[in-house]
PDB file of C-alpha atoms in Angstrom:
ATOM      1  CA  UNK T1274     -17.388  16.241 -22.858  1.00 61.00           C
ATOM      2  CA  UNK T1275     -14.490  18.673 -23.324  1.00 60.00           C
ATOM      3  CA  UNK T1276     -16.599  21.748 -22.574  1.00 68.00           C
ATOM      4  CA  UNK T1277     -17.794  20.314 -19.251  1.00 75.00           C
ATOM      5  CA  UNK T1278     -14.489  18.795 -18.146  1.00 90.00           C
ATOM      6  CA  UNK T1279     -12.685  21.104 -15.744  1.00 95.00           C
ATOM      7  CA  UNK T1280     -10.998  18.570 -13.460  1.00 97.00           C
ATOM      8  CA  UNK T1281     -10.337  14.854 -13.786  1.00 97.00           C
ATOM      9  CA  UNK T1282      -8.676  12.326 -11.501  1.00 97.00           C
ATOM     10  CA  UNK T1283      -7.076   8.963 -12.233  1.00 95.00           C
ATOM     11  CA  UNK T1284      -7.245   6.914  -9.040  1.00 93.00           C
ATOM     12  CA  UNK T1285      -4.629   4.188  -8.956  1.00 88.00           C
ATOM     13  CA  UNK T1286      -2.757   5.817 -11.842  1.00 87.00           C
ATOM     14  CA  UNK T1287       0.194   3.391 -11.804  1.00 82.00           C
ATOM     15  CA  UNK T1288       2.480   4.267 -14.722  1.00 81.00           C
ATOM     16  CA  UNK T1289       0.588   7.538 -15.357  1.00 86.00           C
ATOM     17  CA  UNK T1290      -0.103   6.800 -19.038  1.00 86.00           C
ATOM     18  CA  UNK T1291      -3.859   7.457 -18.933  1.00 90.00           C
ATOM     19  CA  UNK T1292      -3.414  10.675 -16.936  1.00 92.00           C
ATOM     20  CA  UNK T1293      -0.773  12.014 -19.323  1.00 92.00           C
ATOM     21  CA  UNK T1294      -2.851  11.105 -22.381  1.00 93.00           C
ATOM     22  CA  UNK T1295      -5.908  12.894 -20.988  1.00 94.00           C
ATOM     23  CA  UNK T1296      -3.848  15.984 -20.099  1.00 95.00           C
ATOM     24  CA  UNK T1297      -2.557  16.093 -23.695  1.00 94.00           C
ATOM     25  CA  UNK T1298      -5.999  15.506 -25.247  1.00 94.00           C
ATOM     26  CA  UNK T1299      -7.760  18.057 -22.998  1.00 94.00           C
ATOM     27  CA  UNK T1300      -5.257  20.907 -22.497  1.00 94.00           C
ATOM     28  CA  UNK T1301      -7.882  23.235 -20.975  1.00 94.00           C
ATOM     29  CA  UNK T1302      -8.711  20.720 -18.219  1.00 96.00           C
ATOM     30  CA  UNK T1303      -6.764  19.840 -15.059  1.00 97.00           C
ATOM     31  CA  UNK T1304      -5.823  16.221 -14.278  1.00 97.00           C
ATOM     32  CA  UNK T1305      -4.516  14.603 -11.127  1.00 96.00           C
ATOM     33  CA  UNK T1306      -3.109  11.095 -10.951  1.00 94.00           C
ATOM     34  CA  UNK T1307      -3.011   9.395  -7.574  1.00 93.00           C
ATOM     35  CA  UNK T1308      -1.550   6.110  -6.455  1.00 90.00           C
ATOM     36  CA  UNK T1309      -0.986   4.521  -3.052  1.00 88.00           C
ATOM     37  CA  UNK T1310       2.637   3.803  -3.945  1.00 83.00           C
ATOM     38  CA  UNK T1311       5.345   6.205  -5.010  1.00 76.00           C
ATOM     39  CA  UNK T1312       6.801   3.945  -7.696  1.00 63.00           C
ATOM     40  CA  UNK T1313       6.797   6.397 -10.577  1.00 67.00           C
ATOM     41  CA  UNK T1314       8.168   9.948 -10.755  1.00 66.00           C
ATOM     42  CA  UNK T1315       5.669  12.405  -9.339  1.00 67.00           C
ATOM     43  CA  UNK T1316       6.586  15.331 -11.592  1.00 74.00           C
ATOM     44  CA  UNK T1317       4.856  16.171 -14.858  1.00 78.00           C
ATOM     45  CA  UNK T1318       6.025  18.382 -17.708  1.00 84.00           C
ATOM     46  CA  UNK T1319       2.454  19.305 -18.677  1.00 90.00           C
ATOM     47  CA  UNK T1320       1.024  22.409 -16.945  1.00 94.00           C
ATOM     48  CA  UNK T1321      -2.415  20.817 -16.516  1.00 96.00           C
ATOM     49  CA  UNK T1322      -1.235  17.589 -14.894  1.00 94.00           C
ATOM     50  CA  UNK T1323      -0.007  16.606 -11.427  1.00 93.00           C
ATOM     51  CA  UNK T1324       0.618  13.436  -9.427  1.00 92.00           C
ATOM     52  CA  UNK T1325       0.331  12.754  -5.728  1.00 92.00           C
ATOM     53  CA  UNK T1326       0.645   9.772  -3.443  1.00 93.00           C
ATOM     54  CA  UNK T1327      -2.682   8.988  -1.762  1.00 93.00           C
ATOM     55  CA  UNK T1328      -4.748   5.985  -0.753  1.00 92.00           C
ATOM     56  CA  UNK T1329      -8.442   5.925  -1.671  1.00 93.00           C
ATOM     57  CA  UNK T1330      -9.258   3.825   1.407  1.00 93.00           C
ATOM     58  CA  UNK T1331      -7.676   6.394   3.736  1.00 95.00           C
ATOM     59  CA  UNK T1332      -9.531   9.262   2.087  1.00 95.00           C
ATOM     60  CA  UNK T1333      -8.562  11.295  -0.941  1.00 96.00           C
ATOM     61  CA  UNK T1334      -7.013  14.697  -0.096  1.00 97.00           C
ATOM     62  CA  UNK T1335      -9.691  16.679  -1.925  1.00 98.00           C
ATOM     63  CA  UNK T1336     -12.894  18.412  -0.832  1.00 98.00           C
ATOM     64  CA  UNK T1337     -16.292  16.966  -1.706  1.00 98.00           C
ATOM     65  CA  UNK T1338     -17.494  17.596  -5.276  1.00 98.00           C
ATOM     66  CA  UNK T1339     -14.043  18.385  -6.722  1.00 98.00           C
ATOM     67  CA  UNK T1340     -13.917  16.391  -9.977  1.00 98.00           C
ATOM     68  CA  UNK T1341     -16.069  16.265 -13.103  1.00 96.00           C
ATOM     69  CA  UNK T1342     -14.534  12.958 -14.161  1.00 96.00           C
ATOM     70  CA  UNK T1343     -13.224  10.145 -11.948  1.00 97.00           C
ATOM     71  CA  UNK T1344     -11.407   7.201 -13.524  1.00 95.00           C
ATOM     72  CA  UNK T1345     -10.496   3.925 -11.803  1.00 90.00           C
ATOM     73  CA  UNK T1346      -8.788   1.185 -13.780  1.00 84.00           C
ATOM     74  CA  UNK T1347      -8.806  -2.476 -12.688  1.00 76.00           C
ATOM     75  CA  UNK T1348     -10.858  -1.722  -9.589  1.00 70.00           C
ATOM     76  CA  UNK T1349     -11.351  -5.397  -8.785  1.00 66.00           C
ATOM     77  CA  UNK T1350      -7.578  -5.905  -8.509  1.00 71.00           C
ATOM     78  CA  UNK T1351      -6.920  -2.730  -6.526  1.00 74.00           C
ATOM     79  CA  UNK T1352      -9.100  -3.449  -3.496  1.00 82.00           C
ATOM     80  CA  UNK T1353     -10.107  -6.401  -1.350  1.00 84.00           C
ATOM     81  CA  UNK T1354     -13.781  -7.293  -1.642  1.00 83.00           C
ATOM     82  CA  UNK T1355     -14.429  -6.001   1.893  1.00 90.00           C
ATOM     83  CA  UNK T1356     -13.040  -2.562   0.907  1.00 91.00           C
ATOM     84  CA  UNK T1357     -15.012  -2.022  -2.308  1.00 89.00           C
ATOM     85  CA  UNK T1358     -17.909  -0.137  -0.703  1.00 91.00           C
ATOM     86  CA  UNK T1359     -15.519   2.251   1.099  1.00 93.00           C
ATOM     87  CA  UNK T1360     -13.541   2.892  -2.096  1.00 92.00           C
ATOM     88  CA  UNK T1361     -16.642   3.505  -4.220  1.00 92.00           C
ATOM     89  CA  UNK T1362     -18.083   5.856  -1.584  1.00 95.00           C
ATOM     90  CA  UNK T1363     -14.841   7.872  -1.652  1.00 96.00           C
ATOM     91  CA  UNK T1364     -14.966   8.155  -5.456  1.00 95.00           C
ATOM     92  CA  UNK T1365     -18.565   9.345  -5.242  1.00 96.00           C
ATOM     93  CA  UNK T1366     -17.633  11.882  -2.543  1.00 98.00           C
ATOM     94  CA  UNK T1367     -15.054  13.672  -4.723  1.00 98.00           C
ATOM     95  CA  UNK T1368     -17.260  13.638  -7.845  1.00 97.00           C
ATOM     96  CA  UNK T1369     -19.271  16.775  -8.625  1.00 96.00           C
ATOM     97  CA  UNK T1370     -23.044  16.403  -8.973  1.00 95.00           C
ATOM     98  CA  UNK T1371     -23.650  15.431 -12.582  1.00 93.00           C
ATOM     99  CA  UNK T1372     -20.039  14.258 -12.943  1.00 95.00           C
ATOM    100  CA  UNK T1373     -18.863  10.946 -14.368  1.00 93.00           C
ATOM    101  CA  UNK T1374     -17.292   7.970 -12.610  1.00 94.00           C
ATOM    102  CA  UNK T1375     -15.740   5.390 -14.912  1.00 92.00           C
ATOM    103  CA  UNK T1376     -14.560   2.091 -13.484  1.00 87.00           C
ATOM    104  CA  UNK T1377     -12.754  -0.149 -15.923  1.00 82.00           C
ATOM    105  CA  UNK T1378     -12.470  -3.849 -15.295  1.00 72.00           C
ATOM    106  CA  UNK T1379     -11.264  -6.634 -17.493  1.00 68.00           C
ATOM    107  CA  UNK T1380     -12.701 -10.017 -18.190  1.00 66.00           C
ATOM    108  CA  UNK T1381     -10.156 -12.540 -17.085  1.00 62.00           C
ATOM    109  CA  UNK T1382      -9.044 -15.015 -19.682  1.00 66.00           C
ATOM    110  CA  UNK T1383      -6.830 -18.049 -19.296  1.00 66.00           C
ATOM    111  CA  UNK T1384      -3.619 -16.291 -20.358  1.00 68.00           C
ATOM    112  CA  UNK T1385      -4.153 -13.418 -17.934  1.00 66.00           C
ATOM    113  CA  UNK T1386      -4.865 -15.837 -15.078  1.00 69.00           C
ATOM    114  CA  UNK T1387      -1.732 -17.799 -15.976  1.00 72.00           C
ATOM    115  CA  UNK T1388       0.333 -14.605 -15.774  1.00 71.00           C
ATOM    116  CA  UNK T1389      -1.185 -13.707 -12.382  1.00 71.00           C
ATOM    117  CA  UNK T1390      -0.502 -17.208 -11.058  1.00 74.00           C
ATOM    118  CA  UNK T1391       3.091 -17.044 -12.299  1.00 76.00           C
ATOM    119  CA  UNK T1392       3.648 -13.708 -10.544  1.00 72.00           C
ATOM    120  CA  UNK T1393       2.077 -14.999  -7.320  1.00 71.00           C
ATOM    121  CA  UNK T1394       4.194 -18.166  -7.441  1.00 72.00           C
ATOM    122  CA  UNK T1395       7.367 -16.149  -8.019  1.00 64.00           C
ATOM    123  CA  UNK T1396       6.607 -13.876  -5.062  1.00 66.00           C
ATOM    124  CA  UNK T1397       5.904 -16.887  -2.842  1.00 64.00           C
ATOM    125  CA  UNK T1398       9.009 -18.813  -3.918  1.00 64.00           C
ATOM    126  CA  UNK T1399      11.313 -15.811  -3.637  1.00 60.00           C
ATOM    127  CA  UNK T1400      10.672 -15.455   0.122  1.00 58.00           C
ATOM    128  CA  UNK T1401      13.446 -16.842   2.333  1.00 61.00           C
ATOM    129  CA  UNK T1402      12.741 -20.095   4.147  1.00 56.00           C
ATOM    130  CA  UNK T1403      13.052 -20.129   7.925  1.00 54.00           C
TER     131      UNK T1403
END
């Protein structure tokens, strides 16, 4: 894969770990991490790595056929069911012909669901009452 990988994108990069790891493992390739929120620092010390704030549903700021490799982690959690087709179409649009799109999802287990429910309950209970 290394010979064919010129440009990769991590959509919904969050803490940037995957993007940074790929930039280290493939120093001759360029990687871009995007996320809808600007939670993490946008700078990168690696010359082949950059981060931008962008929303897949509003259109990625890249021309058609830009990336050889498109990575989306936890797709099912990132988008509402009604938005999945739009998001997938946008990932396809920026992928070069013959490129790869990898969408990682997890199988929910009881512990993970318990954690999600705890977070949701905390967010609900932390809102002020009127």
